[in-house]
Coordinates of N, CA and C in Angstrom, one line a residue:
M483 N 16.0 -2.5 -3.9 CA 14.6 -2.6 -3.8 C 14.3 -3.3 -2.4
I484 N 13.3 -2.8 -1.7 CA 12.8 -3.5 -0.5 C 12.0 -4.7 -0.9
D485 N 11.9 -5.7 0.0 CA 11.2 -6.9 -0.3 C 9.7 -6.8 -0.1
H486 N 9.3 -5.9 0.8 CA 7.9 -5.7 1.0 C 7.6 -4.3 1.6
Y487 N 6.4 -3.9 1.6 CA 6.0 -2.6 2.1 C 4.5 -2.6 2.4
L488 N 4.0 -1.6 3.2 CA 2.6 -1.4 3.5 C 2.3 0.0 3.1
T489 N 1.1 0.1 2.5 CA 0.6 1.5 2.1 C -0.9 1.4 2.0
I490 N -1.6 2.5 1.7 CA -3.0 2.5 1.5 C -3.4 1.9 0.2
Q491 N -4.5 1.3 0.1 CA -4.9 0.6 -1.1 C -5.1 1.6 -2.3
K492 N -5.7 2.7 -2.0 CA -5.9 3.7 -3.1 C -6.1 5.1 -2.4
D493 N -6.2 6.1 -3.2 CA -6.6 7.4 -2.7 C -8.0 7.4 -2.3
G494 N -8.3 8.3 -1.3 CA -9.7 8.3 -0.9 C -10.0 9.4 0.2
V495 N -11.3 9.5 0.5 CA -11.7 10.5 1.5 C -12.7 9.9 2.5
A496 N -12.6 10.2 3.7 CA -13.5 9.7 4.8 C -13.8 10.9 5.8
E497 N -14.9 10.9 6.3 CA -15.3 12.0 7.2 C -15.9 11.5 8.5
I498 N -15.6 12.2 9.6 CA -16.2 11.9 10.9 C -16.7 13.3 11.5
E499 N -17.6 13.2 12.4 CA -18.1 14.4 13.1 C -17.9 14.3 14.6
I500 N -17.3 15.3 15.2 CA -17.1 15.3 16.6 C -17.5 16.6 17.2
K501 N -18.6 16.6 18.0 CA -19.1 17.8 18.6 C -19.4 18.9 17.6
K502 N -20.1 18.5 16.5 CA -20.5 19.3 15.4 C -19.4 19.9 14.5
S503 N -18.1 19.5 14.8 CA -17.0 19.8 13.9 C -16.9 18.7 12.9
R504 N -16.7 19.1 11.7 CA -16.5 18.1 10.6 C -15.0 17.9 10.4
F505 N -14.5 16.6 10.4 CA -13.1 16.3 10.2 C -13.1 15.4 8.9
I506 N -12.6 16.0 7.8 CA -12.6 15.3 6.6 C -11.1 14.8 6.3
C507 N -10.9 13.5 6.2 CA -9.5 13.0 6.0 C -9.4 12.7 4.5
S508 N -8.4 13.3 3.9 CA -8.1 13.0 2.5 C -6.7 12.3 2.5
L509 N -6.7 11.1 1.8 CA -5.5 10.3 1.8 C -5.0 10.1 0.3
K510 N -3.7 10.1 0.1 CA -3.2 9.9 -1.2 C -1.9 9.1 -1.2
R511 N -1.7 8.2 -2.1 CA -0.4 7.6 -2.3 C 0.5 8.5 -3.1
V512 N 1.7 8.7 -2.5 CA 2.7 9.6 -3.1 C 4.0 9.0 -3.2
E513 N 4.8 9.4 -4.1 CA 6.2 8.9 -4.3 C 7.3 9.8 -3.9
T514 N 7.0 11.1 -3.9 CA 8.0 12.1 -3.5 C 7.4 13.2 -2.6
E515 N 8.3 13.9 -2.0 CA 7.9 15.0 -1.1 C 7.2 16.1 -1.9
D516 N 7.6 16.4 -3.1 CA 7.0 17.4 -3.9 C 5.5 17.0 -4.2
E517 N 5.3 15.7 -4.5 CA 4.0 15.2 -4.8 C 3.1 15.3 -3.6
A518 N 3.6 15.1 -2.4 CA 2.9 15.2 -1.2 C 2.5 16.7 -1.0
K519 N 3.4 17.6 -1.2 CA 3.1 19.0 -1.0 C 2.1 19.5 -2.0
L520 N 2.2 19.1 -3.2 CA 1.2 19.5 -4.2 C -0.2 19.0 -3.8
F521 N -0.3 17.8 -3.3 CA -1.6 17.2 -2.8 C -2.1 18.0 -1.7
I522 N -1.3 18.4 -0.8 CA -1.7 19.2 0.4 C -2.3 20.6 -0.1
Q523 N -1.6 21.2 -1.0 CA -2.0 22.5 -1.6 C -3.3 22.3 -2.3
R524 N -3.5 21.2 -3.0 CA -4.8 21.0 -3.7 C -5.9 20.9 -2.8
V525 N -5.7 20.2 -1.7 CA -6.8 20.0 -0.7 C -7.1 21.4 0.0
K526 N -6.1 22.1 0.3 CA -6.3 23.4 0.9 C -7.1 24.4 -0.1
K527 N -6.8 24.3 -1.4 CA -7.5 25.1 -2.3 C -8.9 24.7 -2.4
E528 N -9.2 23.3 -2.4 CA -10.5 22.8 -2.5 C -11.3 23.2 -1.2
H529 N -10.7 23.2 -0.1 CA -11.4 23.5 1.2 C -10.9 24.8 1.8
W530 N -10.8 25.8 0.9 CA -10.3 27.1 1.4 C -11.1 27.8 2.4
K531 N -12.4 27.4 2.6 CA -13.2 28.0 3.6 C -13.1 27.3 4.9
A532 N -12.4 26.2 5.0 CA -12.3 25.4 6.2 C -11.5 26.2 7.3
T533 N -11.7 25.8 8.5 CA -11.0 26.4 9.6 C -9.5 26.0 9.6
H534 N -9.3 24.7 9.3 CA -7.9 24.2 9.3 C -7.8 23.1 8.2
N535 N -6.6 23.0 7.7 CA -6.2 21.9 6.8 C -4.9 21.4 7.3
C536 N -4.9 20.5 8.3 CA -3.7 19.9 8.9 C -3.2 18.7 8.1
S537 N -1.9 18.5 8.1 CA -1.3 17.5 7.2 C -0.2 16.7 7.8
A538 N 0.1 15.6 7.2 CA 1.2 14.7 7.6 C 1.5 13.8 6.4
F539 N 2.8 13.5 6.2 CA 3.1 12.5 5.2 C 4.4 11.8 5.5
V540 N 4.5 10.6 4.9 CA 5.6 9.7 5.1 C 6.0 9.3 3.7
V541 N 7.3 9.6 3.3 CA 7.8 9.3 2.0 C 9.1 8.5 2.0
G542 N 9.3 7.5 1.2 CA 10.5 6.8 1.1 C 10.4 5.4 1.5
D543 N 11.2 4.5 0.9 CA 11.1 3.1 1.1 C 11.3 2.7 2.6
K544 N 12.1 3.6 3.3 CA 12.4 3.4 4.7 C 11.9 4.5 5.5
S545 N 10.8 5.2 5.0 CA 10.2 6.3 5.7 C 11.2 7.4 6.0
E546 N 12.1 7.7 5.0 CA 13.1 8.7 5.3 C 12.6 10.1 5.5
I547 N 11.5 10.4 4.9 CA 11.0 11.8 4.9 C 9.7 11.8 5.7
K548 N 9.6 12.5 6.8 CA 8.4 12.6 7.6 C 8.1 14.1 7.8
R549 N 6.9 14.6 7.5 CA 6.6 16.0 7.7 C 5.2 16.1 8.3
S550 N 4.9 17.2 9.0 CA 3.6 17.4 9.5 C 3.3 18.9 9.8
S551 N 2.1 19.3 9.8 CA 1.7 20.7 10.0 C 0.4 20.8 10.8
D552 N 0.4 21.7 11.8 CA -0.8 21.9 12.6 C -1.8 22.9 11.9
D553 N -1.3 23.6 10.9 CA -2.1 24.6 10.2 C -3.0 25.5 11.1
G554 N -2.4 26.0 12.1 CA -3.1 26.9 13.0 C -3.7 26.3 14.2
E555 N -3.8 25.0 14.3 CA -4.3 24.4 15.5 C -3.2 24.5 16.6
P556 N -3.5 24.4 17.9 CA -2.4 24.5 18.9 C -1.3 23.5 18.6
S557 N -0.1 23.9 18.8 CA 1.1 23.1 18.5 C 1.1 21.7 19.0
G558 N 1.3 20.8 18.2 CA 1.3 19.4 18.6 C 0.0 18.7 18.7
T559 N -1.1 19.3 18.3 CA -2.4 18.7 18.5 C -3.0 18.1 17.3
A560 N -2.3 18.3 16.1 CA -2.9 17.8 14.9 C -1.9 17.1 14.0
G561 N -1.0 17.8 13.5 CA 0.0 17.2 12.5 C 0.7 16.0 13.1
I562 N 1.3 16.2 14.2 CA 2.1 15.1 14.8 C 1.2 13.9 15.2
P563 N 0.1 14.1 15.8 CA -0.8 12.9 16.0 C -1.2 12.2 14.7
M564 N -1.4 12.9 13.7 CA -1.7 12.4 12.3 C -0.5 11.5 11.8
L565 N 0.7 12.1 12.0 CA 1.9 11.4 11.5 C 2.1 10.2 12.3
E566 N 1.8 10.2 13.6 CA 2.1 9.0 14.4 C 1.2 7.9 14.0
V567 N 0.0 8.2 13.5 CA -0.9 7.1 13.0 C -0.3 6.4 11.8
L568 N 0.3 7.2 10.9 CA 0.9 6.6 9.7 C 2.1 5.8 10.1
V569 N 2.9 6.3 11.0 CA 4.1 5.6 11.4 C 3.8 4.3 12.2
K570 N 2.9 4.4 13.1 CA 2.5 3.2 13.9 C 2.0 2.1 13.0
K571 N 1.3 2.4 11.9 CA 0.8 1.4 11.0 C 1.8 1.0 10.0
D572 N 3.1 1.5 10.1 CA 4.2 1.1 9.2 C 3.9 1.4 7.8
L573 N 3.1 2.5 7.5 CA 2.8 2.9 6.1 C 3.9 3.7 5.5
I574 N 4.1 3.5 4.2 CA 5.1 4.4 3.5 C 4.4 5.0 2.3
N575 N 4.9 6.1 1.9 CA 4.4 6.8 0.7 C 3.0 7.2 0.7
V576 N 2.6 7.8 1.8 CA 1.2 8.2 2.1 C 1.2 9.7 2.6
A577 N 0.3 10.5 2.0 CA 0.0 11.8 2.5 C -1.4 11.9 3.0
A578 N -1.6 12.6 4.2 CA -2.9 12.7 4.8 C -3.2 14.2 5.1
V579 N -4.3 14.7 4.7 CA -4.8 16.0 5.1 C -6.1 15.9 5.8
V580 N -6.2 16.4 7.0 CA -7.5 16.4 7.7 C -8.0 17.9 7.7
T581 N -9.1 18.0 7.1 CA -9.8 19.3 7.0 C -10.8 19.5 8.1
R582 N -10.7 20.6 8.8 CA -11.7 20.8 9.9 C -12.6 22.0 9.6
Y583 N -13.9 21.7 9.7 CA -14.9 22.8 9.7 C -15.4 22.9 11.1
F584 N -15.0 24.0 11.8 CA -15.3 24.2 13.2 C -16.8 24.2 13.5
G585 N -17.3 23.4 14.5 CA -18.7 23.4 14.8 C -19.2 24.2 15.9
G586 N -18.3 25.0 16.5 CA -18.7 25.9 17.6 C -18.3 25.5 19.0
T587 N -17.8 24.2 19.1 CA -17.4 23.7 20.4 C -15.9 23.4 20.4
K588 N -15.2 24.0 21.4 CA -13.8 23.8 21.5 C -13.6 22.4 22.1
L589 N -12.5 21.7 21.6 CA -12.3 20.3 22.0 C -11.2 20.2 23.0
G590 N -10.4 21.2 23.2 CA -9.2 21.2 24.1 C -8.1 20.4 23.4
A591 N -6.9 20.5 24.0 CA -5.7 19.9 23.4 C -5.9 18.3 23.3
G592 N -6.3 17.7 24.4 CA -6.5 16.2 24.3 C -7.6 15.8 23.3
G593 N -8.7 16.6 23.3 CA -9.7 16.3 22.3 C -9.3 16.5 20.9
L594 N -8.5 17.5 20.6 CA -8.0 17.7 19.2 C -7.0 16.5 18.8
I595 N -6.2 16.1 19.7 CA -5.2 15.0 19.4 C -6.0 13.8 19.1
R596 N -7.1 13.5 19.9 CA -7.9 12.3 19.6 C -8.7 12.4 18.3
A597 N -9.2 13.6 18.1 CA -10.0 13.8 16.9 C -9.2 13.7 15.6
Y598 N -8.0 14.3 15.5 CA -7.2 14.2 14.3 C -6.6 12.8 14.1
S599 N -6.2 12.2 15.2 CA -5.8 10.8 15.1 C -6.9 9.9 14.6
H600 N -8.0 10.0 15.2 CA -9.2 9.2 14.8 C -9.6 9.4 13.3
A601 N -9.5 10.7 12.9 CA -9.9 11.0 11.5 C -9.0 10.2 10.5
V602 N -7.7 10.2 10.8 CA -6.7 9.5 9.9 C -6.9 8.0 10.1
S603 N -7.1 7.4 11.3 CA -7.3 6.0 11.5 C -8.5 5.5 10.8
H604 N -9.6 6.3 10.9 CA -10.9 6.0 10.3 C -10.7 6.0 8.7
G605 N -10.0 7.0 8.2 CA -9.8 7.1 6.8 C -9.1 5.9 6.2
I606 N -8.0 5.5 7.0 CA -7.2 4.3 6.5 C -8.1 3.0 6.6
D607 N -8.9 2.9 7.7 CA -9.7 1.7 7.8 C -10.7 1.7 6.7
E608 N -11.3 2.8 6.3 CA -12.3 2.9 5.2 C -11.6 2.5 3.8
I609 N -10.4 3.0 3.6 CA -9.8 2.7 2.3 C -9.1 1.4 2.2
G610 N -8.5 1.0 3.3 CA -7.8 -0.3 3.4 C -6.3 -0.2 3.2
I611 N -5.6 -1.2 3.7 CA -4.1 -1.3 3.6 C -3.7 -2.4 2.7
V612 N -2.7 -2.2 1.9 CA -2.2 -3.3 1.1 C -0.8 -3.6 1.5
E613 N -0.4 -4.9 1.3 CA 1.0 -5.2 1.5 C 1.6 -5.5 0.1
G614 N 2.6 -4.8 -0.3 CA 3.3 -5.1 -1.5 C 4.5 -6.0 -1.3
K615 N 4.5 -7.1 -2.1 CA 5.7 -8.0 -2.0 C 6.4 -8.0 -3.3
L616 N 7.8 -7.9 -3.2 CA 8.6 -8.0 -4.3 C 8.6 -9.5 -4.8
Q617 N 8.2 -9.7 -6.1 CA 8.1 -11.0 -6.6 C 8.9 -11.1 -7.9
Q618 N 9.5 -12.3 -8.1 CA 10.3 -12.6 -9.3 C 9.4 -13.4 -10.3
E619 N 9.3 -13.0 -11.5 CA 8.6 -13.7 -12.5 C 9.5 -14.9 -12.9
V620 N 8.9 -16.1 -12.8 CA 9.6 -17.3 -13.1 C 8.8 -18.1 -14.2
S621 N 9.4 -18.4 -15.3 CA 8.8 -19.2 -16.4 C 9.3 -20.6 -16.3
L622 N 8.4 -21.6 -16.3 CA 8.8 -23.0 -16.3 C 8.4 -23.6 -17.6
T623 N 9.3 -24.2 -18.3 CA 9.1 -24.9 -19.5 C 9.1 -26.4 -19.3
I624 N 8.0 -27.0 -19.6 CA 7.8 -28.4 -19.4 C 7.1 -29.1 -20.6
A625 N 7.1 -30.4 -20.5 CA 6.4 -31.2 -21.5 C 4.9 -31.3 -21.1
Y626 N 4.1 -31.5 -22.1 CA 2.6 -31.5 -21.9 C 2.2 -32.5 -20.8
P627 N 2.7 -33.7 -20.7 CA 2.2 -34.7 -19.7 C 2.5 -34.3 -18.3
L628 N 3.4 -33.3 -18.1 CA 3.7 -32.9 -16.7 C 2.8 -31.7 -16.2
L629 N 2.0 -31.2 -17.1 CA 1.2 -30.0 -16.8 C 0.3 -30.2 -15.6
G630 N -0.5 -31.3 -15.6 CA -1.4 -31.5 -14.5 C -0.8 -31.6 -13.2
K631 N 0.3 -32.3 -13.1 CA 1.1 -32.5 -11.9 C 1.6 -31.1 -11.4
L632 N 2.1 -30.3 -12.3 CA 2.6 -29.0 -11.9 C 1.4 -28.1 -11.4
Q633 N 0.3 -28.1 -12.2 CA -0.9 -27.3 -11.8 C -1.4 -27.6 -10.4
N634 N -1.4 -28.9 -10.1 CA -1.9 -29.4 -8.8 C -1.0 -28.9 -7.7
Y635 N 0.3 -29.0 -7.9 CA 1.3 -28.5 -6.9 C 1.1 -27.0 -6.7
L636 N 1.0 -26.2 -7.7 CA 0.9 -24.8 -7.6 C -0.4 -24.4 -6.9
E637 N -1.5 -25.1 -7.2 CA -2.8 -24.8 -6.6 C -2.7 -25.2 -5.1
N638 N -2.2 -26.4 -4.8 CA -2.1 -26.8 -3.4 C -1.2 -25.9 -2.5
N639 N -0.3 -25.2 -3.1 CA 0.6 -24.3 -2.4 C 0.2 -22.9 -2.6
Q640 N -1.0 -22.7 -3.1 CA -1.5 -21.3 -3.3 C -0.6 -20.4 -4.1
L641 N 0.0 -20.9 -5.1 CA 0.9 -20.1 -6.0 C 0.2 -19.9 -7.3
A642 N 0.0 -18.6 -7.6 CA -0.8 -18.2 -8.7 C -0.1 -18.3 -10.0
I643 N -0.8 -18.8 -11.1 CA -0.2 -18.8 -12.4 C -0.6 -17.5 -13.2
K644 N 0.4 -16.8 -13.6 CA 0.1 -15.5 -14.3 C -0.3 -15.8 -15.8
E645 N 0.3 -16.8 -16.4 CA 0.0 -17.1 -17.8 C 0.5 -18.5 -18.1
T646 N -0.2 -19.1 -19.1 CA 0.2 -20.4 -19.6 C 0.3 -20.4 -21.1
L647 N 1.4 -20.7 -21.7 CA 1.6 -20.6 -23.1 C 1.8 -22.0 -23.7
F648 N 1.0 -22.3 -24.7 CA 1.1 -23.6 -25.3 C 1.7 -23.6 -26.7
T649 N 2.9 -24.2 -26.8 CA 3.6 -24.3 -28.1 C 3.9 -25.8 -28.3
D650 N 5.2 -26.1 -28.7 CA 5.6 -27.5 -28.8 C 5.8 -28.0 -27.4
E651 N 6.0 -27.1 -26.4 CA 6.0 -27.4 -25.0 C 5.1 -26.5 -24.3
V652 N 5.0 -26.6 -23.0 CA 4.2 -25.7 -22.2 C 5.0 -24.8 -21.3
V653 N 4.7 -23.5 -21.4 CA 5.4 -22.5 -20.5 C 4.4 -22.0 -19.5
V654 N 4.7 -22.2 -18.2 CA 3.9 -21.8 -17.1 C 4.6 -20.6 -16.4
V655 N 4.0 -19.4 -16.4 CA 4.6 -18.3 -15.8 C 4.0 -18.0 -14.5
C656 N 4.9 -17.9 -13.4 CA 4.5 -17.7 -12.1 C 5.2 -16.4 -11.5
S657 N 4.6 -15.9 -10.4 CA 5.2 -14.8 -9.7 C 5.5 -15.4 -8.3
I658 N 6.8 -15.4 -7.9 CA 7.2 -16.0 -6.6 C 7.9 -14.9 -5.8
D659 N 7.5 -14.9 -4.5 CA 8.2 -14.0 -3.5 C 9.7 -14.2 -3.7
E660 N 10.4 -13.1 -3.7 CA 11.8 -13.1 -4.1 C 12.6 -14.0 -3.1
E661 N 12.3 -14.0 -1.8 CA 13.1 -14.8 -0.9 C 12.7 -16.3 -1.0
S662 N 11.7 -16.6 -1.8 CA 11.3 -18.0 -1.9 C 11.7 -18.7 -3.2
V663 N 12.4 -17.9 -4.1 CA 12.7 -18.4 -5.4 C 13.5 -19.6 -5.4
A664 N 14.6 -19.6 -4.6 CA 15.5 -20.8 -4.5 C 14.8 -22.0 -4.1
A665 N 14.0 -21.9 -3.0 CA 13.2 -23.1 -2.5 C 12.2 -23.5 -3.5
F666 N 11.6 -22.6 -4.2 CA 10.6 -22.9 -5.2 C 11.2 -23.7 -6.4
E667 N 12.4 -23.3 -6.8 CA 13.1 -24.0 -7.9 C 13.5 -25.4 -7.5
A668 N 13.9 -25.5 -6.3 CA 14.3 -26.9 -5.8 C 13.1 -27.8 -5.7
S669 N 12.0 -27.3 -5.2 CA 10.8 -28.1 -5.0 C 10.3 -28.5 -6.4
I670 N 10.2 -27.6 -7.4 CA 9.7 -28.0 -8.7 C 10.7 -29.0 -9.4
T671 N 12.0 -28.8 -9.2 CA 12.9 -29.7 -9.8 C 12.7 -31.1 -9.3
E672 N 12.5 -31.2 -8.0 CA 12.3 -32.5 -7.3 C 10.9 -33.1 -7.8
L673 N 9.9 -32.3 -7.9 CA 8.6 -32.7 -8.2 C 8.6 -33.3 -9.6
L674 N 9.3 -32.6 -10.6 CA 9.2 -33.1 -12.0 C 10.5 -33.8 -12.4
S675 N 11.2 -34.3 -11.4 CA 12.4 -35.1 -11.6 C 13.4 -34.4 -12.6
G676 N 13.5 -33.1 -12.5 CA 14.5 -32.4 -13.3 C 14.0 -32.1 -14.7
Q677 N 12.8 -32.5 -15.0 CA 12.3 -32.3 -16.4 C 11.6 -30.9 -16.5
V678 N 12.4 -29.9 -16.3 CA 11.9 -28.5 -16.3 C 13.0 -27.5 -16.6
Q679 N 12.7 -26.5 -17.3 CA 13.7 -25.4 -17.5 C 13.2 -24.1 -16.9
F680 N 14.0 -23.4 -16.2 CA 13.6 -22.1 -15.6 C 14.1 -20.9 -16.3
F681 N 13.3 -19.9 -16.5 CA 13.7 -18.7 -17.1 C 13.2 -17.6 -16.2
Y682 N 14.0 -16.5 -15.9 CA 13.6 -15.5 -15.0 C 13.3 -14.2 -15.7
G683 N 12.2 -13.6 -15.4 CA 11.8 -12.3 -16.0 C 12.0 -11.2 -15.1
Q684 N 11.1 -10.2 -15.1 CA 11.3 -9.0 -14.3 C 10.8 -9.2 -12.9
K685 N 11.3 -8.3 -12.0 CA 10.8 -8.3 -10.6 C 9.8 -7.2 -10.5
T686 N 8.7 -7.5 -9.9 CA 7.6 -6.5 -9.7 C 7.0 -6.7 -8.3
Y687 N 6.3 -5.6 -7.9 CA 5.6 -5.7 -6.6 C 4.1 -6.1 -6.8
N688 N 3.7 -7.1 -6.1 CA 2.3 -7.6 -6.1 C 1.7 -7.2 -4.8
E689 N 0.6 -6.4 -4.9 CA -0.1 -5.9 -3.7 C -1.3 -6.7 -3.4
I690 N -1.4 -7.0 -2.1 CA -2.5 -7.8 -1.6 C -3.2 -7.0 -0.5
L691 N -4.5 -6.9 -0.5 CA -5.3 -6.2 0.5 C -5.3 -7.0 1.8
L692 N -4.9 -6.3 2.9 CA -4.9 -7.0 4.2 C -6.3 -7.0 4.8
A693 N -6.7 -8.0 5.5 CA -8.0 -8.1 6.1 C -8.0 -7.2 7.3

């Protein structure tokens, strides 16, 4: 498992107009090449009257699979510029389709490259990018008198509490970035003078929207 990744926040659609041509960018989170291809076909079916439905996608934890299509636009003016936007932003597991409804004015090769690139960039800006971090669930079992001290420490260090369970003792459940687990355990042990037990749950990705 990778320790972090960047991708779009959610699926979405955004549109720009350039010299009366409409450029509609449809973006989707995908996990496989087949899923990306199905998405592209669905958009093409939806916009079957469009002049072009150009596409690009990046799939895999390390961007192992990259594909693009100009869908009838001059070679290299649509799909590759779209793909370059995804790659430059370090996004993974994203498929993009830019649908063009021709407005009557030719844009030329340079104009097309700028238009398709801008359509994807604009779509990503509208939807937003999230960073997913691999986190370890850590449960801390402590005595009741130590709860306030622990809560203050977690709050001051901007560490979120997922859950707090009250039984004969208190169990505080946190999610900690995987690379920080050892340092976290050492700090808590020192803070509470060793009066704490650690239990480790599952590892999950926590996504945070980037500003």
